[in-house]
CSV table of C-alpha atoms in Angstrom, one decimal:
chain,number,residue,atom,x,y,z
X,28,UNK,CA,12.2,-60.4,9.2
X,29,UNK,CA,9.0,-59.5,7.4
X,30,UNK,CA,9.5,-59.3,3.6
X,31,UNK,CA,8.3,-55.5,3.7
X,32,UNK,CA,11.1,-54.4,6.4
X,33,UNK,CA,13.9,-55.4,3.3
X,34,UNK,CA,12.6,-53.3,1.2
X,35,UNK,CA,13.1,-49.5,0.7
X,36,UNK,CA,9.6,-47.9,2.0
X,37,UNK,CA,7.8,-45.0,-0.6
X,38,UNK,CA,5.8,-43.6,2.0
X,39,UNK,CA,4.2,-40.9,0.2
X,40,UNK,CA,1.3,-41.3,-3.3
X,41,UNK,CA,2.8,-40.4,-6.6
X,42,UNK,CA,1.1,-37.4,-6.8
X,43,UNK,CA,2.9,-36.2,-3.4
X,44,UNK,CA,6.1,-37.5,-4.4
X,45,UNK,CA,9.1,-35.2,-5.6
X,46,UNK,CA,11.5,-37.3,-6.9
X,47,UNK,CA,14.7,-35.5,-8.5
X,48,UNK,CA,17.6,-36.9,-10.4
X,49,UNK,CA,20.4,-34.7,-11.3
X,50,UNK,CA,22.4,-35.4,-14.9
X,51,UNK,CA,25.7,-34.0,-15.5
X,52,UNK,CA,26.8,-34.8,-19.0
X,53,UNK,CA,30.5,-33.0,-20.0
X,54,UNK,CA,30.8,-32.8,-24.0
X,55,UNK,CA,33.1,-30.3,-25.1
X,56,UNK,CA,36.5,-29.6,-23.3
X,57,UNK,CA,39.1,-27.0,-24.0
X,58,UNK,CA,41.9,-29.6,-23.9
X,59,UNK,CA,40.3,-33.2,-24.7
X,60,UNK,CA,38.3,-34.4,-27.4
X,61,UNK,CA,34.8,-33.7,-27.6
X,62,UNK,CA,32.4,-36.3,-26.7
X,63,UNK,CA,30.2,-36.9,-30.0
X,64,UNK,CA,27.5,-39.2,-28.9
X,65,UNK,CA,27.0,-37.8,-26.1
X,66,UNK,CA,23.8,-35.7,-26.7
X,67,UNK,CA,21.8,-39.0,-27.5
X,68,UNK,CA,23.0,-40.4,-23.9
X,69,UNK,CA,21.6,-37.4,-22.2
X,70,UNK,CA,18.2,-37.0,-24.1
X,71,UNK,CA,17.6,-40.9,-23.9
X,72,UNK,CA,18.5,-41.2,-20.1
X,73,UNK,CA,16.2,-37.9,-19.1
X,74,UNK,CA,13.2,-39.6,-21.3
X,75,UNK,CA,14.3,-42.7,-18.8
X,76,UNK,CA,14.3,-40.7,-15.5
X,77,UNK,CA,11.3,-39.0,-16.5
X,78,UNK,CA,9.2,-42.1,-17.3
X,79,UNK,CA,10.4,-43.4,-13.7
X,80,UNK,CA,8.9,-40.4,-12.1
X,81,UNK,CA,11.7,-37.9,-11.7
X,82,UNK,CA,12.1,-34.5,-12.7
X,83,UNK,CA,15.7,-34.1,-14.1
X,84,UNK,CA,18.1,-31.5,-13.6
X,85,UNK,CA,20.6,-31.2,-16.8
X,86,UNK,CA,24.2,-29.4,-16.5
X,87,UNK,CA,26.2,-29.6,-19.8
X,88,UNK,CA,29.7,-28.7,-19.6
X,89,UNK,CA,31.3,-27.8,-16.2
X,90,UNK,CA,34.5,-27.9,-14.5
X,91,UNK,CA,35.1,-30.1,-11.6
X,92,UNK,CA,34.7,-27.4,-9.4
X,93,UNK,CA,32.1,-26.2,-11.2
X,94,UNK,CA,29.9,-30.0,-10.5
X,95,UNK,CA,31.0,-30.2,-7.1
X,96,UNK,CA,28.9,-27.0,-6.8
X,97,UNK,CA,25.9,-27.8,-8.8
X,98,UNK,CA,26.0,-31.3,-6.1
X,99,UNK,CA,26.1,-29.7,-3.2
X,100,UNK,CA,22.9,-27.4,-4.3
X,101,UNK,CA,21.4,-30.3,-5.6
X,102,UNK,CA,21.8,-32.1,-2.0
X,103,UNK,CA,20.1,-29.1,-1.2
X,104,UNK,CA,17.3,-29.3,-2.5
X,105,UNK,CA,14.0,-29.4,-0.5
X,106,UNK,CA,12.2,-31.9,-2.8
X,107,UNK,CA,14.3,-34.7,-1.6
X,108,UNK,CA,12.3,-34.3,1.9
X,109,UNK,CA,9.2,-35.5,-0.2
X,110,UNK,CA,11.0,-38.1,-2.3
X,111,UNK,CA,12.0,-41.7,-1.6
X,112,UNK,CA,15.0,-41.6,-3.7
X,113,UNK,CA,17.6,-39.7,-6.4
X,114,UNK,CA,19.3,-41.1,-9.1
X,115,UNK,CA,22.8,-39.3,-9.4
X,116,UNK,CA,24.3,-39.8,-13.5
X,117,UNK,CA,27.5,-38.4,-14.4
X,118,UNK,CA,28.8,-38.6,-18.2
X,119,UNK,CA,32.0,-37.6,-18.9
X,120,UNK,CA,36.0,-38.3,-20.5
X,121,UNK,CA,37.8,-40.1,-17.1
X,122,UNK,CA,40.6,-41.3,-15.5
X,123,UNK,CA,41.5,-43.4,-12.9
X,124,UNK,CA,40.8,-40.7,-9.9
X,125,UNK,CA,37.7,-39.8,-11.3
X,126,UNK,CA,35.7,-37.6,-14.1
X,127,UNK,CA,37.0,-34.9,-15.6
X,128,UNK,CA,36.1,-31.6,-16.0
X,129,UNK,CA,35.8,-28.8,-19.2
X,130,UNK,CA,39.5,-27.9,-18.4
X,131,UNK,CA,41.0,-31.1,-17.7
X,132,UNK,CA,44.7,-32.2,-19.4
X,133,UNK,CA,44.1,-35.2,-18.5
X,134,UNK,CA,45.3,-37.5,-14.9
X,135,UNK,CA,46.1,-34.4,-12.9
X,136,UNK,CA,44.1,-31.9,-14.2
X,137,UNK,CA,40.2,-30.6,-13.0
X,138,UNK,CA,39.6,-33.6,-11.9
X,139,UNK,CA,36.3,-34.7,-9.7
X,140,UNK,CA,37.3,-37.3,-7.1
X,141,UNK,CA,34.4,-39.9,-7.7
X,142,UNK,CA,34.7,-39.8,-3.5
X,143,UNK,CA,33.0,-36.0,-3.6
X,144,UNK,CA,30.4,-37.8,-5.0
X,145,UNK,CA,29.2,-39.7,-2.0
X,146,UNK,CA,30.5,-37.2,0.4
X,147,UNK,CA,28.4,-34.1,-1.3
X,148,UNK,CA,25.3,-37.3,-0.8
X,149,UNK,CA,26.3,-38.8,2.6
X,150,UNK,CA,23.8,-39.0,5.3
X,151,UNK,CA,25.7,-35.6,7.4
X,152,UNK,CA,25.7,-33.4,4.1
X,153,UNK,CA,22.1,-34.7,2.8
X,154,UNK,CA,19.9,-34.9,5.4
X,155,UNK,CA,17.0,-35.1,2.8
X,156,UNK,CA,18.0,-38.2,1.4
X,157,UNK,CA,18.8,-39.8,4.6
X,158,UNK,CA,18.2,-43.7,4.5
X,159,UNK,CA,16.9,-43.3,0.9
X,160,UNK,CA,18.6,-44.9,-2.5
X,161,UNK,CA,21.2,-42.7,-3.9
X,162,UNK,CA,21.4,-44.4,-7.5
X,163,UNK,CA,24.6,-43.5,-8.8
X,164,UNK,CA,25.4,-44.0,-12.3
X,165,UNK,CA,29.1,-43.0,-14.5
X,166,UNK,CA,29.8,-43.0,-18.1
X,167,UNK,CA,33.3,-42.7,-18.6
X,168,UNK,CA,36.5,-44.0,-19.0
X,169,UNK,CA,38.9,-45.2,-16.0
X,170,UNK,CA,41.7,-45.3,-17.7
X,171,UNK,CA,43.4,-46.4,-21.3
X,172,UNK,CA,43.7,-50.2,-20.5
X,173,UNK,CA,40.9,-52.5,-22.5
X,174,UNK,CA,39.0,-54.6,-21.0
X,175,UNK,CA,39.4,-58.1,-22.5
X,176,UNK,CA,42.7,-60.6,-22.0
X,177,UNK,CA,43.3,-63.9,-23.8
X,178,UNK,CA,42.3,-66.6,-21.8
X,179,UNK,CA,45.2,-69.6,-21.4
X,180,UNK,CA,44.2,-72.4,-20.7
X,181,UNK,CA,47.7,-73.6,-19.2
X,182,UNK,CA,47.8,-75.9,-16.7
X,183,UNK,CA,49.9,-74.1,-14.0
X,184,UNK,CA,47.6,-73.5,-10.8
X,185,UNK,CA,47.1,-69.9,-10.1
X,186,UNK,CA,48.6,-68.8,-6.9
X,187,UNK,CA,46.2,-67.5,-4.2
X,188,UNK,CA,47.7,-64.1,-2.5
X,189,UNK,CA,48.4,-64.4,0.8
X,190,UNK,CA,46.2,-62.4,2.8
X,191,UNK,CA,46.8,-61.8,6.6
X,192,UNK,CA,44.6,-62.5,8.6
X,193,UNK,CA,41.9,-59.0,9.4
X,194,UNK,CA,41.6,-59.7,13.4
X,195,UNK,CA,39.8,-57.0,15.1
X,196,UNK,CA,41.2,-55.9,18.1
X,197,UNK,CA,39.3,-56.7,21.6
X,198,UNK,CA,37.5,-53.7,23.7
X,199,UNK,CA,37.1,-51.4,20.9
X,200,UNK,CA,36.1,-48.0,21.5
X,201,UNK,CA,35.4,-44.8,19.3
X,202,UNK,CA,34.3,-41.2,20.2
X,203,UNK,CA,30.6,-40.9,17.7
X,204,UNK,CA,28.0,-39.7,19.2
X,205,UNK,CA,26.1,-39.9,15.6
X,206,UNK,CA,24.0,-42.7,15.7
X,207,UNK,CA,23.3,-43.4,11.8
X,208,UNK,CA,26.0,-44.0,9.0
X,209,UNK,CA,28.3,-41.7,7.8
X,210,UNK,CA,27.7,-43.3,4.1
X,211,UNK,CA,24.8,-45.4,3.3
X,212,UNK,CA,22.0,-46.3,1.0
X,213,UNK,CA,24.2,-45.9,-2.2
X,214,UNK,CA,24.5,-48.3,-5.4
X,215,UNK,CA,26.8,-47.1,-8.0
X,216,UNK,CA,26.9,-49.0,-11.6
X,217,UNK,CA,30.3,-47.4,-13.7
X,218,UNK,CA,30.2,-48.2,-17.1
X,219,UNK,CA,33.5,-50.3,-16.9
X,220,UNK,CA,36.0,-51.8,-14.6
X,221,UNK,CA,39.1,-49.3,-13.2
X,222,UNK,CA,41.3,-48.5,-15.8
X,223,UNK,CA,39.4,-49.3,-18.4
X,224,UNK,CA,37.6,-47.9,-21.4
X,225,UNK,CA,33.9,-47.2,-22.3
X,226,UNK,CA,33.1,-47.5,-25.2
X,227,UNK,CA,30.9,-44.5,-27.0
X,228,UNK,CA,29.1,-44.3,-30.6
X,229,UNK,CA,29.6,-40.5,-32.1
X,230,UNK,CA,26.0,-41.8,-33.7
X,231,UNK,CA,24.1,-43.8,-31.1
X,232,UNK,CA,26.0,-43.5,-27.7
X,233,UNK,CA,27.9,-45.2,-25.2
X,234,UNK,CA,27.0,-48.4,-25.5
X,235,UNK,CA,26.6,-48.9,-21.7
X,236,UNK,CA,23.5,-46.2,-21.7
X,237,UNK,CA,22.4,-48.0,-24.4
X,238,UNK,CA,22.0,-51.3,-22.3
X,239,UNK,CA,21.2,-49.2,-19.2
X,240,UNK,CA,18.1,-47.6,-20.9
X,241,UNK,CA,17.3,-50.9,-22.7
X,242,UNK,CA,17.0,-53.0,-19.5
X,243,UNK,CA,15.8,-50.7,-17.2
X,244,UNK,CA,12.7,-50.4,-19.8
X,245,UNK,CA,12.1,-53.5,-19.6
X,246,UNK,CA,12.6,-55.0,-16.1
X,247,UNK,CA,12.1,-52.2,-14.0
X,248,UNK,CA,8.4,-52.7,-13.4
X,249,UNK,CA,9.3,-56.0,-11.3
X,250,UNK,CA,13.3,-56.0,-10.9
X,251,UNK,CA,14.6,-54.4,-7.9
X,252,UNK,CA,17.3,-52.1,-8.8
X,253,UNK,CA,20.7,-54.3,-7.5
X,254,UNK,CA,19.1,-56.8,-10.3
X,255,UNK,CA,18.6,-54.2,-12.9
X,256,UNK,CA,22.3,-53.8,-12.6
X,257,UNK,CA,23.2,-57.1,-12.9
X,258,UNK,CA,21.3,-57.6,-15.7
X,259,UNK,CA,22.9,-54.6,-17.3
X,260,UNK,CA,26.2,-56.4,-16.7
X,261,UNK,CA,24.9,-59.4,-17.9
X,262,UNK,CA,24.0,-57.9,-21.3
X,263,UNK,CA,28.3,-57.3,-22.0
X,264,UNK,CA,28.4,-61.0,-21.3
X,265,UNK,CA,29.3,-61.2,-25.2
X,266,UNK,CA,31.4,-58.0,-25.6
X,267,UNK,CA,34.7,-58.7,-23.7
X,268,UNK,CA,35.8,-55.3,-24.2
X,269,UNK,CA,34.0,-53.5,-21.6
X,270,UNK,CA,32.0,-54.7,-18.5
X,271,UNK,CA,30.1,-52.2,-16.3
X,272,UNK,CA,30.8,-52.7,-12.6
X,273,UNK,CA,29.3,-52.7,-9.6
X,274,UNK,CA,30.4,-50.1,-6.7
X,275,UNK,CA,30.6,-48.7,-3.3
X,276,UNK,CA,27.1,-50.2,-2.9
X,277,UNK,CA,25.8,-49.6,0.8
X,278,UNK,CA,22.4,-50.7,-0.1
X,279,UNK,CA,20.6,-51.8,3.3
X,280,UNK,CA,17.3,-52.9,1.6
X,281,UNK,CA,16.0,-54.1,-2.1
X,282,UNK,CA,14.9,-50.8,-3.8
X,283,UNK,CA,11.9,-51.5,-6.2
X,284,UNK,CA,11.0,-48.4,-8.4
X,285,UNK,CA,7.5,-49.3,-9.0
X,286,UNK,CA,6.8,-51.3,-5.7
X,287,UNK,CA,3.1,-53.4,-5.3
């Protein structure tokens, strides 16, 4: 395959281009604690987006139904015709199951699925964005476990889980007519395994934006972005509490923000 084929085409000059990122940042919550911090996350990753071409969209403050709704209008959106790519960046308190929203209790309460995320942004409900990168990036927390354990250095052999064996089954059939993927193009980075916690600075941020912003500023002009992630992982190598993670990525091609 020629190099050029592997990588995600930007047909269209900069001037022409309409590239849209949408930022939904919760802070204050009727139930949960409010997330001090959280305003220098936002401002630094809009200065971010906006340096890397996009005009952002900010919601502050909305219920789960409330950011399922300003999704769907932002899958919407006619700009994404002209653009080659969106970057998706949700900031709130979490659980397992996903983000929570302004009236959340906690586990069971206003809570958005993280799986409405790609189905608000699939290839049948965003036809704009069709085999372009959907950049999806969390901050919050997946739970109340942290991150680090105590390594032993015992000398039982771990046991391997037996897997059986995945055998597909001969003469498959199915009934699509639709000839593209139902989910595709997608690379998520969360800012910590599941059901673990982020870690946030009332004065400076969640660290992971931090890191994010940091590297991103500094690679992006020759890192694709599946290596921009990794080296945003690779930068918690020394802080064992907390390691961003890599997700539901359906990336066909390397996506290069400033490509040439």
């Amino acid at each position: 395959l020629p190099l050029s084929s592997q990588i995600y085409p930007i047909h269209l000059p900069r001037e022409m281009r309409t590239r849209r990122a949408l930022l939904i940042c919760n802070i204050e919550f009727e139930h949960l604690s409010r997330r001090d911090g959280a305003e220098v996350d936002v401002k630094g990753m809009t200065e971010l987006l906006e340096g890397l071409g996009y005009i952002v969209d900010i919601h502050c403050n909305l219920t789960s139904q409330g950011m399922a709704t300003v999704m769907k209008d932002f899958a919407d959106h006619k700009d994404h015709w002209t653009s080659d790519s969106t970057f998706l960046v949700f900031m709130s308190h979490g659980v397992r199951a996903g983000l929570c929203g302004t009236k959340s209790r906690g586990e069971t309460t206003d809570i958005l699925s993280l799986d409405t995320i790609y189905e608000k942004f699939n290839n049948k409900h965003c036809r704009g964005l069709l085999g372009k990168p959907k950049l999806v990036i969390i901050q919050s927390c997946r739970g109340d476990k942290v991150g680090f354990v105590m390594v032993s250095d015992s000398a039982d052999p771990a046991m391997p889980a037996s897997s059986s064996a995945h055998t597909i089954p001969a003469g498959l059939e199915d009934d699509a007519i639709c000839e593209v993927h139902l989910e595709s193009d997608f690379a998520t980075l969360h800012s910590s395994t599941p059901d673990t916690v982020s870690w946030r600075s009332p004065k400076t941020g969640s660290i992971f934006i931090q890191r994010l912003i940091e590297q991103f500023r500094n690679h992006a002009c020759n890192s694709d972005l599946q290596e921009l992630f990794r080296k945003v992982q690779y930068s918690f190598g020394k802080f064992p509490q907390q390691l961003p993670s890599q997700e539901r990525t359906t990336m066909l091609r390397k996506f290069y923000l400033f490509p040439g």
